[in-house]
Coordinates of C-alpha atoms and ligand atoms in Angstrom, one line a residue:
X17 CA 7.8 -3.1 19.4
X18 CA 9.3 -4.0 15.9
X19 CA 9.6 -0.5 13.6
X20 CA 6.6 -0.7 11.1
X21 CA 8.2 -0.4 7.0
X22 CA 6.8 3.3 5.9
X23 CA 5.2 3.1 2.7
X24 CA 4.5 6.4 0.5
X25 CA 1.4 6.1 -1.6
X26 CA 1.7 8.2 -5.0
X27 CA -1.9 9.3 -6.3
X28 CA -0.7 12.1 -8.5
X29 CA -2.4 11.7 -12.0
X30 CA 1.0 13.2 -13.5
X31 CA 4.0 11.1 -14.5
X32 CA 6.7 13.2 -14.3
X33 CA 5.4 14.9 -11.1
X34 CA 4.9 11.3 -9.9
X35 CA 8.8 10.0 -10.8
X36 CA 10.1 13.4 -8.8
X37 CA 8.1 13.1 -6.2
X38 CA 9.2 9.1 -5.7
X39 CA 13.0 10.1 -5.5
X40 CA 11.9 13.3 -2.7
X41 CA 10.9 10.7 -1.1
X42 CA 12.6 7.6 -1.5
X43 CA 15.2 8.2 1.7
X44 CA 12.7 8.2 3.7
X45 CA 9.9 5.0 3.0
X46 CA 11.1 1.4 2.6
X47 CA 8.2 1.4 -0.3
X48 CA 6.9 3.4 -3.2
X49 CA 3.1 2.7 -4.1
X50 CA 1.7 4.0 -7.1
X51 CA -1.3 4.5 -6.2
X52 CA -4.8 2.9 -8.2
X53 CA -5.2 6.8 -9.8
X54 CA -1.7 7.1 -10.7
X55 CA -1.3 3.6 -12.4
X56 CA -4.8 3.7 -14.4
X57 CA -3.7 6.9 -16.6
X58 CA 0.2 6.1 -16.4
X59 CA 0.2 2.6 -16.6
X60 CA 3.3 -0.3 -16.7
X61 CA 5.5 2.3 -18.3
X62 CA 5.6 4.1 -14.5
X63 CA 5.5 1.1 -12.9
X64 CA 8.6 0.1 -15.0
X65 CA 10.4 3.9 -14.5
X66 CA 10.2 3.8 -10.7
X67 CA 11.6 0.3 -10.5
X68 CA 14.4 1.1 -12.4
X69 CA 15.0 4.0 -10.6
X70 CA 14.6 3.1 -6.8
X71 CA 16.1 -0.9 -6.9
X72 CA 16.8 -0.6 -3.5
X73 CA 13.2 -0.1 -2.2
X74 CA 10.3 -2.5 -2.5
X75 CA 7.7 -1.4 -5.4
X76 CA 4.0 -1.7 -3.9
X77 CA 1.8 -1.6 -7.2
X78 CA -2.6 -0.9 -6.1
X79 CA -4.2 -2.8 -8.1
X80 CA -6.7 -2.8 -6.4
X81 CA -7.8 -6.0 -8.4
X82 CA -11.7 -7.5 -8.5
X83 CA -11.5 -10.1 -11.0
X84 CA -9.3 -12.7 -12.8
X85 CA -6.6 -12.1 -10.4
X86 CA -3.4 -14.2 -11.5
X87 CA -3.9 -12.9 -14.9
X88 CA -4.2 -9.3 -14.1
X89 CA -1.6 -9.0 -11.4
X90 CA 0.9 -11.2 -13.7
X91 CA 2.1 -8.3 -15.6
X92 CA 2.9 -6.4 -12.4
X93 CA 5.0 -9.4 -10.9
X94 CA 7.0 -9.4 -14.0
X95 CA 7.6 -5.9 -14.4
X96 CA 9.1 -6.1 -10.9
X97 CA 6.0 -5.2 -8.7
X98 CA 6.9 -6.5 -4.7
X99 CA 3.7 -6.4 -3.9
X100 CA -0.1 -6.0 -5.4
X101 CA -3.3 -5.4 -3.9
X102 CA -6.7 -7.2 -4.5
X103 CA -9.8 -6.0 -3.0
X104 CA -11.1 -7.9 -0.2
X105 CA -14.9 -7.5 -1.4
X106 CA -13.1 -9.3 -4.5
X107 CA -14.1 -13.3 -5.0
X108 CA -12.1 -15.5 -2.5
X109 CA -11.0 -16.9 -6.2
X110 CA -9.8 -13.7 -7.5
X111 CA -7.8 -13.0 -4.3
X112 CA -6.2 -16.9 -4.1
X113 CA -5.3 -15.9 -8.2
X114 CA -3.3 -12.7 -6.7
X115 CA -1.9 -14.9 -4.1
X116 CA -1.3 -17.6 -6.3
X117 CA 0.7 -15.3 -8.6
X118 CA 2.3 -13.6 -5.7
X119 CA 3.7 -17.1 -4.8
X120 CA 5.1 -18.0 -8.2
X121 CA 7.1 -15.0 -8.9
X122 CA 8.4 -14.7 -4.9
X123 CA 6.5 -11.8 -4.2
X124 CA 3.6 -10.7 -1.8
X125 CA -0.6 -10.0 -2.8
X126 CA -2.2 -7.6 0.0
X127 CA -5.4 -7.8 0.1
X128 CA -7.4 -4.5 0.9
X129 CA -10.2 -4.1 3.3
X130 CA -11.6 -1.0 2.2
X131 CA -15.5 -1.3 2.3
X132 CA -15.7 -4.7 3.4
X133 CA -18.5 -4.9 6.0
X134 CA -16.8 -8.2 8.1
X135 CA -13.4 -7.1 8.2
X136 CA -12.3 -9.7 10.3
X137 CA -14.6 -12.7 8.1
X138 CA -12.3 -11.5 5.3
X139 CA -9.6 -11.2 7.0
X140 CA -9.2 -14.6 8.6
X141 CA -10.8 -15.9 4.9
X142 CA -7.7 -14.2 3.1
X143 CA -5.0 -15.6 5.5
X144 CA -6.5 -19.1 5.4
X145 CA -5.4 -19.0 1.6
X146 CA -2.3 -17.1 2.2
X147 CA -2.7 -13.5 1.8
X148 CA 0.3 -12.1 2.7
X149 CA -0.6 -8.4 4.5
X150 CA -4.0 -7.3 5.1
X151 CA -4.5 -3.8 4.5
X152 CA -6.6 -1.7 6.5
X153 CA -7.7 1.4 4.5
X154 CA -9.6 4.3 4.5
X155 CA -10.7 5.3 1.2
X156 CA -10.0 9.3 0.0
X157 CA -13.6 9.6 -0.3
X158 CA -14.5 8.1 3.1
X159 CA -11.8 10.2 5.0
X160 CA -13.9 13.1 3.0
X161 CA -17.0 12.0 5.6
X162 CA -14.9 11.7 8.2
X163 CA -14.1 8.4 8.8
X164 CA -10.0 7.4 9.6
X165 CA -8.6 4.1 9.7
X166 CA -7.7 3.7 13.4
X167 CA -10.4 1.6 15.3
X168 CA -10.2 -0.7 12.6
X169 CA -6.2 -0.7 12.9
X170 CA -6.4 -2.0 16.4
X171 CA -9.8 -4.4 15.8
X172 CA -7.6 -6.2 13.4
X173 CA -4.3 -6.3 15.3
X174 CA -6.3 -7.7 18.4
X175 CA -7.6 -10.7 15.9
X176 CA -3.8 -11.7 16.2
X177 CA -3.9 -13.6 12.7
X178 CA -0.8 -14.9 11.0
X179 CA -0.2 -12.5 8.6
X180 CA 0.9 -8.4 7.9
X181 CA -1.3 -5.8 8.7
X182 CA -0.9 -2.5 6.6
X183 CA -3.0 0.8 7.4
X184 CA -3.6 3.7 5.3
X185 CA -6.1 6.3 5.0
X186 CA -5.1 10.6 5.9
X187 CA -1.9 8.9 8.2
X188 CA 0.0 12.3 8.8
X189 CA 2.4 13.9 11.3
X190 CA -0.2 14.5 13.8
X191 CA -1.2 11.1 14.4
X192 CA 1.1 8.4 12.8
X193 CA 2.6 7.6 16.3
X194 CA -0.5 6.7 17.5
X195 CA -0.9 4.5 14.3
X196 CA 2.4 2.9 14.7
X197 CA 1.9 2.3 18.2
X198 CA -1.4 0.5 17.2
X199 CA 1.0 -2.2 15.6
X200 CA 0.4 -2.5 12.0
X201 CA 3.7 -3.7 10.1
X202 CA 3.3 -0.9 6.9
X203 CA 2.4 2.4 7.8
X204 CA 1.1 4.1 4.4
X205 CA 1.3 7.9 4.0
X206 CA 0.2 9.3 0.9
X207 CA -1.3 13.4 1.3
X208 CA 0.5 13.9 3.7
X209 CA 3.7 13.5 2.1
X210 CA 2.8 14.3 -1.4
X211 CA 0.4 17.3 -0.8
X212 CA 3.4 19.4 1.0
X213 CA 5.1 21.9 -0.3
X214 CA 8.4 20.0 0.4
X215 CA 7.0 16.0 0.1
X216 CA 11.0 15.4 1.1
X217 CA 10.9 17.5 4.2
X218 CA 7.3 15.8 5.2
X219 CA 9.2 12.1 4.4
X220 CA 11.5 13.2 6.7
X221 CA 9.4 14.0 9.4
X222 CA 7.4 11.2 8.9
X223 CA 10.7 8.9 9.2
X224 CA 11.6 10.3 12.2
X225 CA 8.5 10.0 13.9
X226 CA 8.1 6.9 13.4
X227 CA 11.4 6.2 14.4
X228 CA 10.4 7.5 17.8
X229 CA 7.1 6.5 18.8
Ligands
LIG308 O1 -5.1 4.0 -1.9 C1 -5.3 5.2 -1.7 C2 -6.6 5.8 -2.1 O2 -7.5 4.8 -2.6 C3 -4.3 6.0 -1.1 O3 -3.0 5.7 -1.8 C4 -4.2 5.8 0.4 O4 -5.4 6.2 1.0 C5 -3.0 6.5 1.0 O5 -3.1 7.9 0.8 P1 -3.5 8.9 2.0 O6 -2.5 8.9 3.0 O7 -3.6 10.3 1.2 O8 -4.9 8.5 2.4

């Protein structure tokens, strides 16, 4: 089974905090995501920081976009973005713009499950018009009631579509080798890195483990 990439989500509302804690862990993850929290009260100026500093990784930028899609996710491509996200309860339209966009500059749209109802109607909708990875994800307020990410993880894998499957949602060291072993091509860790004490010393552990799962 083919290593998944290991992506580290950065939710931190602080931009300083969030351009330390992205080179703690930038040894570790093959991506940096700021995260939707992050980018609404930093804005391009982080997105620009972080892709200046970390050249060598890809820069995963959630958008989490619901409407006019090529337009808003422009910006981000052009700044240096790798990847966007667009919601998948989003107009198909809005989510072929991301795409579209995605396309022009080289680059890759994700589009993100969370809270859609037919994950796999979506799903099979957003690789039709080229989506490039399909993100399963469990929301920080839905973990909150208790729900995690992992029965979806392995519906969507089973649907065996054409396209990348990224999970996220409370993936820590107690059970990212079950995630990874579910299949998904990203493996997104954002508390669980960021809410330690020593974010590099959780990278690290997360790195190895999924090294050997
Ligand atoms: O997109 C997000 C929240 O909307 C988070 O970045 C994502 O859930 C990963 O963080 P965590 O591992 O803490 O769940």
């Amino acid at each position: 089974m083919a290593q998944p990439l290991i992506q580290v989500a950065l939710d931190s509302l602080d931009y300083q905090q969030t351009v330390a804690l992205a080179r703690q862990a930038a040894p570790y993850v093959d991506i940096i995501e700021i995260g939707t929290p992050c980018l609404k009260v930093n804005g391009m100026d982080l997105v620009e920081e972080i892709r200046a500093n970390h050249p060598d990784k890809l820069i995963f930028v959630d958008l989490k976009t619901m409407d006019a899609g090529y337009y808003e996710a422009e910006p981000f491509y052009k700044a240096g973005a790798d990847i966007c996200t667009v919601l998948g309860t989003a107009d198909l339209g809005t989510i072929k713009g991301v795409v579209d966009v995605a396309n022009a500059y080289g680059k890759q749209a994700q589009v993100d499950l969370i809270n859609v109802k037919d994950k796999a109607k979506r799903a099979a909708e957003a690789a039709k018009i080229g989506a490039h990875i399909i993100g399963i994800h469990t929301g920080i307020d839905q973990q909150l009631a208790g729900q995690t990410p992992f029965a979806d993880l392995a519906a969507m894998v089973a649907l065996g579509l054409n396209v990348k499957i990224s999970v996220a949602g409370g993936i820590k060291q107690s059970t990212v080798q079950q995630v990874v072993k579910a299949g998904p091509s990203i493996v997104v860790v954002g508390g669980a890195i960021t809410g330690s004490p020593a974010a590099e010393v959780a990278a690290r552990e997360i790195r190895d483990l999924v090294a050997s799962a």
